[in-house]
C-alpha cells in the first residue's frame, strides 16, 4: 500500500474512533486522602490542555488551577496537574472514572506526585471535591461530603445519612486542617 | 395497599433500608447529538493476550483466568454474548493497533487503579471496534482458586473489566466501612462496584442479579425480551427533577436487587432487564462515593436528599414496562 494511502487511512481511523476507559479502584478514607496528598488546593480551573502521552498511545489533559487557597503545599498562584483522557482534534480519549475538568470549574483538589511529571489527582478521582453555589444559603459548598471515620472502631458507611451533607467551603477547609493537625494515621502513605 | 400484604412489605423495607445500594449503568458515547449505548454488534468478541507474565502469574495462567471470566458472562442465560481467544501477542493492551488485547502493564502513576478497560469506538455508529484491558503490575496478583492474602484476584478484576468491555459502566450494590487509616469494601452484590474488595478476596468471581440485569439489558435473548421487563419514572424534590439519584428495585420473591440512576435534569430513570413481578423501590443519594467515577463532571448531581422508599409496590409486567413512577424525596 502506498505510504500516502496508509497515512490517509490512519487519519480516518483517528478521526472516526474515540477511546473510553473504565477502572477498578482501591478506596480511601478521607484522612488517607488528606495525608497521602502532596498538594491540597481550592480554586478555579483556568485552562485545560490535552496532550499526547506515552509515545502518542494515549491522551492526557494538563489542568491549570488558579489557586484561591492552599491547604497543603503551595507551588505558586497556579498549580498544574494531569488527568487521564482528553481530546485532540477529532480524537477523543475518555477514562470512565477519571475526572474531567472544564474551564471555570471550582474545585478542591488533592494531588500527589508519584512520578517526576506533573502531579495527579489522588486515587484517580478520589481527590476531587467539586464546589457549587447553594442558592438557599447563598454560600459556596463542597458537593461531595468527606467520608470521615469518627474513631478507631470500624464504622459502616450508610448512604443518605442526614449527618453527611454538602458543607460550606470554609467548613470543608477546616475539616482538612483538622486532619492535618492530627497527623498521618498508622498505615497511611 | 391491602392489609395482609403490609407486613411482608414492611419486612422487606427494613431489610433494604440498612443496605447502601447502586444500580447498574450502561456505557454510552456521543454520536452526533445523541448518546448511544456501547455494545458489540459483531460476536464473538475476538481477543488477544499479551505474552508477558507478572510475578506469580504466568501468561498461561493469565489467559486461563481471562477465559474463565469471559465464560462467566457468557453463561448468563438471559443474555447473548460470546468471545474467542485468538492467541498470544507481543502487543501491549493499548489503543490504536486494531486488536482487542488484554494483558499486564506497569502504571505506577495510577497507583490506586488495579485495571482499566479501553475502548475504540466508531463515533459515527457507536460500534466498538477495539477494546483493551490492562492489569496494573504495580499490584500483586493471584490466580489461586482460594485467593492469596496480600494479592488481588485476577479473575475477579477481569470479570469486572470484561463487564465494562461488554458495555456496562460502574454500578453496584455495595457496602463499605471506615477503618483506622482507610476504607474497606465489606460486601457487594454486583461485580461492577467501582472499588475493589481487599486483596485475597475472591468474592467477585460470581455475577449477581444487578450484573445479570445489566448484561441482559444490553444483549437480551429473544426469550428474555419476552420475559423481562422494566420500570421507568422520575425522582423529584420540591417539584424539581433530581439528577444522579440511585433507584434500586428489590424483588421480594427472588431477593434480587437491581438498580439504575436518574440521568436527566427532570429526574427521569429507567431500569431494564428486570424479572417480572412486584418490586419495592428505594431512592438514595450518591453522597459517599466519587461522583466522577459515575457521571460526567458537567452533570449537576444532587446528593442532598433523604433516602426514600416509594409508597407503592410496583409490578413489572412480563415483557413490558411499569411506567410513570414518581418518587418524591425531601432535602436532608
Short mmCIF file of C-alpha atoms in Angstrom, two decimals:
data_model
loop_
_atom_site.label_atom_id
_atom_site.label_comp_id
_atom_site.label_asym_id
_atom_site.label_seq_id
_atom_site.Cartn_x
_atom_site.Cartn_y
_atom_site.Cartn_z
CA UNK A 1 0.00 0.00 0.00
CA UNK A 2 1.45 3.41 -0.90
CA UNK A 3 2.52 5.47 2.10
CA UNK A 4 0.09 8.27 1.31
CA UNK A 5 -2.88 5.90 1.33
CA UNK A 6 -1.78 4.40 4.66
CA UNK A 7 -1.49 7.91 6.06
CA UNK A 8 -4.98 8.77 4.89
CA UNK A 9 -6.39 5.56 6.38
CA UNK A 10 -4.60 6.27 9.66
CA UNK A 11 -6.14 9.73 9.76
CA UNK A 12 -9.57 8.33 9.04
CA UNK A 13 -9.05 5.77 11.81
CA UNK A 14 -8.12 8.51 14.27
CA UNK A 15 -10.98 10.69 13.15
CA UNK A 16 -13.65 8.02 13.42
CA UNK A 17 -12.81 6.32 16.65
CA UNK A 18 -12.85 7.55 20.22
CA UNK A 19 -11.46 5.57 23.18
CA UNK A 20 -13.13 5.04 26.57
CA UNK A 21 -11.70 3.55 29.75
CA UNK A 22 -13.09 2.15 32.97
CA UNK A 23 -11.42 1.20 36.19
CA UNK A 24 -11.35 -0.66 39.48
CA UNK A 25 -10.13 1.40 42.39
CA UNK A 26 -8.66 0.97 45.84
CA UNK A 27 -10.85 3.16 48.09
CA UNK A 28 -9.51 5.64 50.62
CA UNK A 29 -10.91 7.21 53.74
CA UNK A 30 -10.72 10.99 53.97
CA UNK A 31 -7.71 11.03 56.34
CA UNK A 32 -5.83 8.85 53.90
CA UNK A 33 -6.65 11.23 51.06
CA UNK A 34 -5.51 14.23 53.07
CA UNK A 35 -2.32 12.68 54.40
CA UNK A 36 -1.48 10.94 51.12
CA UNK A 37 -1.62 14.15 49.13
CA UNK A 38 1.34 16.43 48.48
CA UNK A 39 -0.77 19.42 47.46
CA UNK A 40 -4.30 20.36 48.52
CA UNK A 41 -5.73 23.45 46.85
CA UNK A 42 -9.06 25.07 46.17
CA UNK A 43 -9.58 27.31 43.21
CA UNK A 44 -10.90 27.73 39.70
CA UNK A 45 -9.81 25.91 36.55
CA UNK A 46 -8.46 28.46 34.09
CA UNK A 47 -7.07 26.18 31.41
CA UNK A 48 -7.22 22.60 30.16
CA UNK A 49 -4.70 21.45 27.56
CA UNK A 50 -4.81 17.94 26.16
CA UNK A 51 -1.56 16.37 25.06
CA UNK A 52 -0.27 13.07 23.81
CA UNK A 53 1.28 10.76 26.36
CA UNK A 54 3.34 7.57 26.29
CA UNK A 55 4.59 7.97 22.71
CA UNK A 56 1.19 9.02 21.39
CA UNK A 57 -0.56 5.94 22.76
CA UNK A 58 -2.89 7.90 25.00
CA UNK A 59 -4.13 11.43 25.64
CA UNK A 60 -3.73 13.19 28.98
CA UNK A 61 -5.01 16.63 29.91
CA UNK A 62 -2.95 19.25 31.76
CA UNK A 63 -5.25 21.23 34.04
CA UNK A 64 -4.25 24.67 35.33
CA UNK A 65 -5.90 25.75 38.57
CA UNK A 66 -5.95 29.37 39.70
CA UNK A 67 -5.48 28.74 43.39
CA UNK A 68 -7.53 30.62 45.93
CA UNK A 69 -6.28 28.74 48.97
CA UNK A 70 -3.62 26.15 49.60
CA UNK A 71 -4.48 23.79 52.40
CA UNK A 72 -1.26 21.82 51.92
CA UNK A 73 1.81 22.51 49.83
CA UNK A 74 1.77 25.52 47.56
CA UNK A 75 3.89 25.88 44.42
CA UNK A 76 2.52 29.28 43.36
CA UNK A 77 -0.52 31.23 42.22
CA UNK A 78 -1.40 28.41 39.90
CA UNK A 79 -0.92 24.67 40.06
CA UNK A 80 -0.82 22.40 37.02
CA UNK A 81 -1.81 18.76 37.25
CA UNK A 82 -2.52 15.97 34.84
CA UNK A 83 -5.60 13.76 34.39
CA UNK A 84 -6.02 10.79 32.03
CA UNK A 85 -8.10 11.37 28.93
CA UNK A 86 -8.74 14.31 26.69
CA UNK A 87 -9.49 15.37 23.18
CA UNK A 88 -7.10 16.34 20.40
CA UNK A 89 -8.69 17.30 17.14
CA UNK A 90 -11.32 14.71 16.40
CA UNK A 91 -9.59 12.07 18.53
CA UNK A 92 -11.12 11.61 21.95
CA UNK A 93 -9.84 9.55 24.87
CA UNK A 94 -12.14 9.15 27.86
CA UNK A 95 -11.40 7.25 31.03
CA UNK A 96 -14.58 6.41 32.92
CA UNK A 97 -13.73 7.17 36.49
CA UNK A 98 -11.14 9.77 35.62
CA UNK A 99 -12.26 13.29 36.46
CA UNK A 100 -12.98 15.70 33.63
CA UNK A 101 -12.31 19.38 34.20
CA UNK A 102 -13.61 22.34 32.28
CA UNK A 103 -12.54 25.96 32.38
CA UNK A 104 -14.47 27.72 35.11
CA UNK A 105 -14.90 24.65 37.30
CA UNK A 106 -14.45 25.36 41.01
CA UNK A 107 -12.86 22.51 42.91
CA UNK A 108 -10.82 21.40 45.86
CA UNK A 109 -8.17 19.01 44.54
CA UNK A 110 -5.90 16.61 46.38
CA UNK A 111 -2.78 15.99 44.32
CA UNK A 112 0.07 13.51 44.53
CA UNK A 113 3.49 13.34 42.91
CA UNK A 114 4.14 9.70 42.07
CA UNK A 115 6.47 10.37 39.16
CA UNK A 116 8.66 13.21 38.01
CA UNK A 117 5.86 14.54 35.84
CA UNK A 118 3.07 16.88 36.89
CA UNK A 119 1.09 15.90 39.97
CA UNK A 120 -2.03 13.79 39.51
CA UNK A 121 -5.30 13.63 41.39
CA UNK A 122 -5.18 11.32 44.41
CA UNK A 123 -6.72 7.94 43.62
CA UNK A 124 -7.70 8.91 40.08
CA UNK A 125 -10.93 10.60 41.15
CA UNK A 126 -10.97 10.30 44.93
CA UNK A 127 -9.12 13.59 45.33
CA UNK A 128 -11.71 15.76 43.57
CA UNK A 129 -14.29 17.67 45.59
CA UNK A 130 -16.41 19.95 43.45
CA UNK A 131 -17.71 23.31 44.63
CA UNK A 132 -21.11 24.73 43.78
CA UNK A 133 -23.19 27.71 44.82
CA UNK A 134 -26.05 26.92 47.18
CA UNK A 135 -28.98 29.15 46.27
CA UNK A 136 -30.65 28.68 49.66
CA UNK A 137 -27.72 29.62 51.85
CA UNK A 138 -26.01 31.81 49.24
CA UNK A 139 -22.75 30.09 50.09
CA UNK A 140 -20.25 28.07 48.13
CA UNK A 141 -20.46 24.46 49.22
CA UNK A 142 -18.46 21.32 48.62
CA UNK A 143 -20.91 18.97 46.92
CA UNK A 144 -19.37 15.66 47.94
CA UNK A 145 -19.05 15.41 51.71
CA UNK A 146 -15.94 13.99 53.32
CA UNK A 147 -16.26 10.35 54.38
CA UNK A 148 -14.51 10.64 57.70
CA UNK A 149 -14.09 7.97 60.36
CA UNK A 150 -15.07 9.19 63.82
CA UNK A 151 -12.95 6.79 65.81
CA UNK A 152 -10.77 3.72 65.78
CA UNK A 153 -13.66 1.25 65.58
CA UNK A 154 -14.85 0.10 62.15
CA UNK A 155 -17.85 2.14 61.03
CA UNK A 156 -20.23 1.19 58.24
CA UNK A 157 -20.86 3.95 55.72
CA UNK A 158 -24.62 4.48 55.45
CA UNK A 159 -25.60 6.24 52.29
CA UNK A 160 -28.11 9.02 52.74
CA UNK A 161 -27.11 9.71 56.32
CA UNK A 162 -28.52 13.03 57.46
CA UNK A 163 -25.17 13.79 59.05
CA UNK A 164 -23.44 13.68 55.67
CA UNK A 165 -24.35 16.64 53.53
CA UNK A 166 -22.75 19.27 51.39
CA UNK A 167 -20.79 21.65 53.60
CA UNK A 168 -19.67 25.26 53.18
CA UNK A 169 -16.22 25.54 51.63
CA UNK A 170 -14.85 27.07 54.81
CA UNK A 171 -16.12 24.14 56.87
CA UNK A 172 -14.57 21.69 54.46
CA UNK A 173 -11.26 23.54 54.69
CA UNK A 174 -11.46 23.33 58.46
CA UNK A 175 -12.02 19.57 58.21
CA UNK A 176 -8.89 19.25 56.11
CA UNK A 177 -6.89 21.36 58.54
CA UNK A 178 -8.13 19.28 61.46
CA UNK A 179 -6.98 16.09 59.78
CA UNK A 180 -3.60 17.64 59.01
CA UNK A 181 -3.28 18.67 62.63
CA UNK A 182 -3.93 15.07 63.69
CA UNK A 183 -1.02 13.86 61.59
CA UNK A 184 -0.78 10.82 59.37
CA UNK A 185 -2.62 7.74 60.64
CA UNK A 186 -0.77 4.47 61.04
CA UNK A 187 -0.54 2.71 57.72
CA UNK A 188 -1.20 5.78 55.60
CA UNK A 189 1.28 6.77 52.98
CA UNK B 1 -52.48 -1.46 49.79
CA UNK B 2 -54.37 -4.35 51.34
CA UNK B 3 -53.53 -5.01 54.97
CA UNK B 4 -52.41 -8.66 54.53
CA UNK B 5 -49.65 -7.51 52.22
CA UNK B 6 -48.38 -4.84 54.58
CA UNK B 7 -46.28 -6.93 56.93
CA UNK B 8 -44.20 -8.67 54.26
CA UNK B 9 -43.58 -5.35 52.57
CA UNK B 10 -42.52 -3.70 55.82
CA UNK B 11 -40.14 -6.57 56.47
CA UNK B 12 -38.64 -6.01 53.04
CA UNK B 13 -38.27 -2.29 53.72
CA UNK B 14 -36.42 -2.90 56.95
CA UNK B 15 -34.00 -5.25 55.30
CA UNK B 16 -33.38 -2.95 52.38
CA UNK B 17 -33.10 0.17 54.49
CA UNK B 18 -29.77 -0.74 56.03
CA UNK B 19 -28.00 -1.65 52.79
CA UNK B 20 -26.42 1.07 50.69
CA UNK B 21 -27.03 0.37 47.03
CA UNK B 22 -26.25 1.30 43.50
CA UNK B 23 -27.70 0.02 40.28
CA UNK B 24 -26.15 -0.93 37.01
CA UNK B 25 -25.19 1.69 34.48
CA UNK B 26 -24.55 1.35 30.76
CA UNK B 27 -21.66 2.99 28.96
CA UNK B 28 -22.66 5.45 26.29
CA UNK B 29 -20.98 7.55 23.68
CA UNK B 30 -21.93 10.59 21.70
CA UNK B 31 -22.96 10.05 18.10
CA UNK B 32 -23.69 13.44 16.67
CA UNK B 33 -26.20 14.98 19.02
CA UNK B 34 -27.45 11.75 20.57
CA UNK B 35 -25.96 9.33 23.10
CA UNK B 36 -25.79 5.69 22.04
CA UNK B 37 -25.31 2.62 24.20
CA UNK B 38 -22.00 0.88 23.66
CA UNK B 39 -22.30 -2.74 22.63
CA UNK B 40 -20.62 -5.28 20.39
CA UNK B 41 -22.68 -5.87 17.28
CA UNK B 42 -20.34 -8.49 15.86
CA UNK B 43 -19.90 -11.52 18.09
CA UNK B 44 -17.84 -13.34 19.18
CA UNK B 45 -15.52 -10.78 20.72
CA UNK B 46 -12.10 -11.79 19.39
CA UNK B 47 -9.29 -11.01 21.82
CA UNK B 48 -5.53 -11.46 22.19
CA UNK B 49 -3.48 -11.82 25.35
CA UNK B 50 -0.17 -10.04 25.84
CA UNK B 51 2.64 -12.58 26.02
CA UNK B 52 4.03 -11.18 29.28
CA UNK B 53 3.87 -12.62 32.80
CA UNK B 54 3.65 -10.86 36.12
CA UNK B 55 5.21 -12.06 39.36
CA UNK B 56 3.29 -15.19 40.48
CA UNK B 57 1.17 -15.26 37.30
CA UNK B 58 2.33 -16.83 34.03
CA UNK B 59 0.94 -15.94 30.62
CA UNK B 60 -0.90 -19.25 30.53
CA UNK B 61 -2.45 -18.69 33.97
CA UNK B 62 -3.42 -15.18 32.93
CA UNK B 63 -5.08 -16.42 29.76
CA UNK B 64 -6.95 -19.16 31.64
CA UNK B 65 -8.30 -16.65 34.18
CA UNK B 66 -9.41 -14.32 31.39
CA UNK B 67 -11.16 -17.19 29.59
CA UNK B 68 -12.99 -18.13 32.81
CA UNK B 69 -14.13 -14.54 33.29
CA UNK B 70 -15.46 -14.30 29.72
CA UNK B 71 -17.21 -17.65 30.21
CA UNK B 72 -18.92 -16.38 33.37
CA UNK B 73 -20.54 -13.53 31.45
CA UNK B 74 -21.42 -15.85 28.57
CA UNK B 75 -23.14 -18.26 30.95
CA UNK B 76 -25.89 -15.73 31.69
CA UNK B 77 -28.90 -17.44 30.16
CA UNK B 78 -30.93 -14.31 29.60
CA UNK B 79 -28.14 -12.62 27.62
CA UNK B 80 -26.43 -13.46 24.37
CA UNK B 81 -22.67 -12.82 24.24
CA UNK B 82 -19.65 -14.81 23.11
CA UNK B 83 -15.89 -14.45 22.85
CA UNK B 84 -12.93 -16.12 21.19
CA UNK B 85 -9.30 -16.23 22.32
CA UNK B 86 -7.23 -15.65 19.19
CA UNK B 87 -3.75 -16.11 20.61
CA UNK B 88 -0.81 -14.54 22.42
CA UNK B 89 0.72 -11.34 21.10
CA UNK B 90 3.67 -9.08 21.78
CA UNK B 91 1.30 -6.10 21.57
CA UNK B 92 0.56 -4.12 24.70
CA UNK B 93 -3.00 -3.68 25.93
CA UNK B 94 -3.26 -0.19 24.47
CA UNK B 95 -5.28 1.53 21.83
CA UNK B 96 -4.70 2.04 18.17
CA UNK B 97 -3.44 -1.30 16.92
CA UNK B 98 -6.77 -2.63 15.71
CA UNK B 99 -6.68 -5.60 18.11
CA UNK B 100 -8.52 -6.27 21.35
CA UNK B 101 -5.71 -7.07 23.79
CA UNK B 102 -5.72 -7.99 27.48
CA UNK B 103 -2.51 -8.04 29.46
CA UNK B 104 -0.29 -6.84 32.25
CA UNK B 105 1.33 -3.43 32.14
CA UNK B 106 3.02 -1.20 34.70
CA UNK B 107 1.25 2.07 35.59
CA UNK B 108 2.83 3.37 38.81
CA UNK B 109 1.26 6.75 38.10
CA UNK B 110 -2.15 5.12 38.57
CA UNK B 111 -1.24 3.72 41.94
CA UNK B 112 -4.82 3.06 43.02
CA UNK B 113 -6.05 1.66 39.73
CA UNK B 114 -5.96 -2.13 39.54
CA UNK B 115 -7.09 -2.33 35.94
CA UNK B 116 -8.73 -0.37 33.19
CA UNK B 117 -10.68 -1.05 30.03
CA UNK B 118 -10.04 1.00 26.93
CA UNK B 119 -12.44 1.26 24.01
CA UNK B 120 -12.03 2.43 20.48
CA UNK B 121 -15.39 3.38 19.14
CA UNK B 122 -16.68 4.33 15.75
CA UNK B 123 -18.29 7.62 16.70
CA UNK B 124 -20.41 7.65 13.58
CA UNK B 125 -22.13 4.39 14.52
CA UNK B 126 -21.16 3.80 18.19
CA UNK B 127 -19.76 0.39 17.18
CA UNK B 128 -16.95 -0.92 19.37
CA UNK B 129 -14.06 -1.59 17.04
CA UNK B 130 -11.37 -2.39 19.59
CA UNK B 131 -11.10 -2.72 23.33
CA UNK B 132 -8.08 -3.30 25.55
CA UNK B 133 -7.80 -4.16 29.21
CA UNK B 134 -4.67 -3.63 31.25
CA UNK B 135 -3.92 -5.04 34.69
CA UNK B 136 -1.55 -2.89 36.67
CA UNK B 137 1.63 -4.70 37.75
CA UNK B 138 2.10 -2.03 40.39
CA UNK B 139 -0.05 -4.51 42.37
CA UNK B 140 0.49 -8.13 43.37
CA UNK B 141 -1.79 -10.63 41.59
CA UNK B 142 -3.03 -14.15 42.18
CA UNK B 143 -4.98 -16.78 40.24
CA UNK B 144 -5.25 -19.18 43.18
CA UNK B 145 -8.83 -20.53 43.41
CA UNK B 146 -8.95 -19.68 47.10
CA UNK B 147 -7.17 -16.34 46.81
CA UNK B 148 -3.84 -15.37 48.36
CA UNK B 149 -3.55 -12.83 51.21
CA UNK B 150 -1.96 -9.63 50.00
CA UNK B 151 -2.66 -10.35 46.34
CA UNK B 152 -5.60 -9.20 44.22
CA UNK B 153 -7.59 -11.89 42.49
CA UNK B 154 -7.06 -11.62 38.75
CA UNK B 155 -10.26 -13.41 37.78
CA UNK B 156 -12.39 -11.10 39.96
CA UNK B 157 -10.91 -7.96 38.48
CA UNK B 158 -11.09 -9.46 34.98
CA UNK B 159 -14.79 -10.19 35.48
CA UNK B 160 -15.34 -6.53 36.36
CA UNK B 161 -13.28 -5.23 33.44
CA UNK B 162 -14.88 -7.63 30.97
CA UNK B 163 -18.22 -6.29 32.18
CA UNK B 164 -17.00 -2.88 31.03
CA UNK B 165 -15.80 -4.42 27.80
CA UNK B 166 -19.36 -5.60 27.19
CA UNK B 167 -20.63 -2.04 27.72
CA UNK B 168 -21.50 -1.95 31.40
CA UNK B 169 -20.46 1.08 33.41
CA UNK B 170 -19.82 1.39 37.10
CA UNK B 171 -22.76 0.19 39.03
CA UNK B 172 -23.13 -1.92 42.12
CA UNK B 173 -24.83 -2.94 45.25
CA UNK B 174 -22.06 -2.48 47.73
CA UNK B 175 -21.20 -1.53 51.23
CA UNK B 176 -18.06 -0.05 52.71
CA UNK B 177 -16.80 0.63 56.17
CA UNK B 178 -14.36 3.09 57.60
CA UNK B 179 -11.40 1.65 59.44
CA UNK B 180 -8.40 3.29 61.02
CA UNK B 181 -6.43 4.86 58.21
CA UNK B 182 -8.58 3.62 55.36
CA UNK B 183 -11.83 2.47 53.80
CA UNK B 184 -12.74 -1.11 53.05
CA UNK B 185 -15.38 -2.82 50.92
CA UNK B 186 -17.46 -5.06 53.14
CA UNK B 187 -19.69 -6.60 50.55
CA UNK B 188 -21.01 -6.07 47.08
CA UNK B 189 -23.96 -7.55 45.27
CA UNK B 190 -22.51 -6.53 41.92
CA UNK B 191 -19.11 -7.19 40.38
CA UNK B 192 -19.42 -3.78 38.72
CA UNK B 193 -18.99 -1.97 42.04
CA UNK B 194 -16.23 0.54 41.23
CA UNK B 195 -13.98 -0.20 44.17
CA UNK B 196 -12.20 -3.43 44.87
CA UNK B 197 -12.51 -5.98 47.62
CA UNK B 198 -9.40 -6.25 49.81
CA UNK B 199 -6.51 -8.36 48.49
CA UNK B 200 -7.06 -12.07 48.96
CA UNK B 201 -10.81 -11.94 48.33
CA UNK B 202 -12.35 -13.97 45.51
CA UNK B 203 -15.89 -12.70 46.16
CA UNK B 204 -16.18 -11.03 42.79
CA UNK B 205 -15.92 -14.19 40.72
CA UNK B 206 -19.70 -14.58 40.73
CA UNK B 207 -22.20 -12.39 38.90
CA UNK B 208 -25.12 -11.00 40.86
CA UNK B 209 -28.68 -10.04 39.89
CA UNK B 210 -27.63 -6.47 39.14
CA UNK B 211 -24.91 -7.61 36.73
CA UNK B 212 -27.25 -10.09 35.08
CA UNK B 213 -29.93 -7.45 34.59
CA UNK B 214 -27.36 -5.11 33.09
CA UNK B 215 -25.90 -7.58 30.59
CA UNK B 216 -29.44 -8.72 29.75
CA UNK B 217 -30.48 -5.15 29.09
CA UNK B 218 -27.65 -4.74 26.58
CA UNK B 219 -27.61 -8.21 24.98
CA UNK B 220 -31.08 -9.68 25.52
CA UNK B 221 -32.00 -13.06 24.13
CA UNK B 222 -35.24 -13.39 22.23
CA UNK B 223 -36.74 -15.15 25.23
CA UNK B 224 -35.63 -12.53 27.73
CA UNK B 225 -37.12 -9.77 25.58
CA UNK B 226 -40.44 -11.53 26.00
CA UNK B 227 -39.99 -12.43 29.63
CA UNK B 228 -38.21 -9.49 31.30
CA UNK B 229 -39.48 -6.00 31.88
CA UNK B 230 -38.59 -2.53 33.09
CA UNK B 231 -39.55 0.28 35.44
CA UNK B 232 -39.39 3.92 34.43
CA UNK B 233 -40.32 7.15 36.11
CA UNK B 234 -38.71 10.11 37.79
CA UNK B 235 -37.31 11.28 41.09
CA UNK B 236 -38.32 14.75 42.26
CA UNK B 237 -37.54 17.08 45.14
CA UNK B 238 -39.71 20.12 45.78
CA UNK B 239 -41.22 19.61 42.37
CA UNK B 240 -37.87 19.64 40.56
CA UNK B 241 -36.09 16.66 38.99
CA UNK B 242 -33.22 15.08 40.93
CA UNK B 243 -30.19 14.20 38.83
CA UNK B 244 -27.91 11.34 39.85
CA UNK B 245 -30.28 9.64 42.31
CA UNK B 246 -29.95 5.89 42.77
CA UNK B 247 -33.13 3.94 42.32
CA UNK B 248 -32.98 0.33 43.41
CA UNK B 249 -35.62 -2.27 42.67
CA UNK B 250 -35.93 -5.09 45.19
CA UNK B 251 -37.79 -8.23 44.16
CA UNK B 252 -39.17 -9.80 47.36
CA UNK B 253 -39.86 -13.09 45.59
CA UNK B 254 -36.26 -13.66 44.49
CA UNK B 255 -34.29 -11.31 46.70
CA UNK B 256 -32.79 -9.71 43.59
CA UNK B 257 -31.53 -6.14 43.86
CA UNK B 258 -31.28 -4.25 40.58
CA UNK B 259 -30.90 -0.55 40.16
CA UNK B 260 -30.39 2.46 37.99
CA UNK B 261 -29.80 6.19 38.09
CA UNK B 262 -31.80 9.25 37.21
CA UNK B 263 -29.70 10.58 34.37
CA UNK B 264 -31.62 13.66 33.24
CA UNK B 265 -32.36 17.05 34.74
CA UNK B 266 -36.01 16.10 35.01
CA UNK B 267 -35.05 13.18 37.27
CA UNK B 268 -36.19 10.51 34.84
CA UNK B 269 -34.89 6.97 35.07
CA UNK B 270 -35.35 3.53 33.52
CA UNK B 271 -34.28 0.20 34.97
CA UNK B 272 -34.37 -2.61 32.44
CA UNK B 273 -33.64 -6.33 32.45
CA UNK B 274 -35.95 -6.93 35.43
CA UNK B 275 -37.69 -10.15 36.25
CA UNK B 276 -41.48 -9.66 36.18
CA UNK B 277 -43.36 -9.33 39.43
CA UNK B 278 -43.67 -6.97 42.39
CA UNK B 279 -40.74 -4.66 43.11
CA UNK B 280 -40.04 -2.38 46.06
CA UNK B 281 -38.26 0.82 45.04
CA UNK B 282 -35.77 2.73 47.14
CA UNK B 283 -34.02 6.00 46.27
CA UNK B 284 -30.80 7.23 47.83
CA UNK B 285 -28.20 9.93 47.20
CA UNK B 286 -24.69 9.21 45.95
CA UNK B 287 -23.23 11.02 48.94
CA UNK B 288 -20.45 8.62 49.89
CA UNK B 289 -18.91 7.95 46.51
CA UNK B 290 -16.67 9.63 44.00
CA UNK B 291 -19.20 11.19 41.69
CA UNK B 292 -16.65 11.46 38.91
CA UNK B 293 -16.49 7.68 38.90
CA UNK B 294 -20.07 7.54 37.63
CA UNK B 295 -21.05 10.71 35.86
CA UNK B 296 -19.72 13.38 33.60
CA UNK B 297 -18.50 16.32 35.65
CA UNK B 298 -20.82 18.67 33.82
CA UNK B 299 -23.81 17.00 35.44
CA UNK B 300 -25.14 18.82 38.47
CA UNK B 301 -25.58 15.74 40.66
CA UNK B 302 -27.78 16.25 43.72
CA UNK B 303 -26.70 14.41 46.89
CA UNK B 304 -28.73 16.44 49.39
CA UNK B 305 -31.82 14.37 49.95
CA UNK B 306 -33.00 11.68 52.29
CA UNK B 307 -33.38 8.02 51.49
CA UNK B 308 -36.93 7.33 50.41
CA UNK B 309 -38.99 4.27 49.60
CA UNK B 310 -41.68 4.51 47.00
CA UNK B 311 -45.01 4.26 48.76
CA UNK B 312 -46.39 1.65 46.38
CA UNK B 313 -45.19 -1.74 45.27
CA UNK B 314 -44.55 -1.58 41.52
CA UNK B 315 -45.40 -4.61 39.42
CA UNK B 316 -43.18 -5.26 36.41
CA UNK B 317 -45.25 -6.84 33.63
CA UNK B 318 -43.98 -9.77 31.57
CA UNK B 319 -42.15 -8.34 28.57
CA UNK B 320 -43.33 -4.81 29.29
CA UNK B 321 -42.73 -1.77 31.41
CA UNK B 322 -44.16 -0.19 34.54
CA UNK B 323 -44.17 3.50 33.70
CA UNK B 324 -44.73 6.93 35.21
CA UNK B 325 -43.46 6.04 38.66
CA UNK B 326 -42.74 9.23 40.59
CA UNK B 327 -40.72 9.11 43.79
CA UNK B 328 -40.66 12.31 45.79
CA UNK B 329 -37.68 12.89 48.05
CA UNK B 330 -37.06 15.57 50.64
CA UNK B 331 -33.92 17.55 51.45
CA UNK B 332 -31.72 16.36 54.32
#
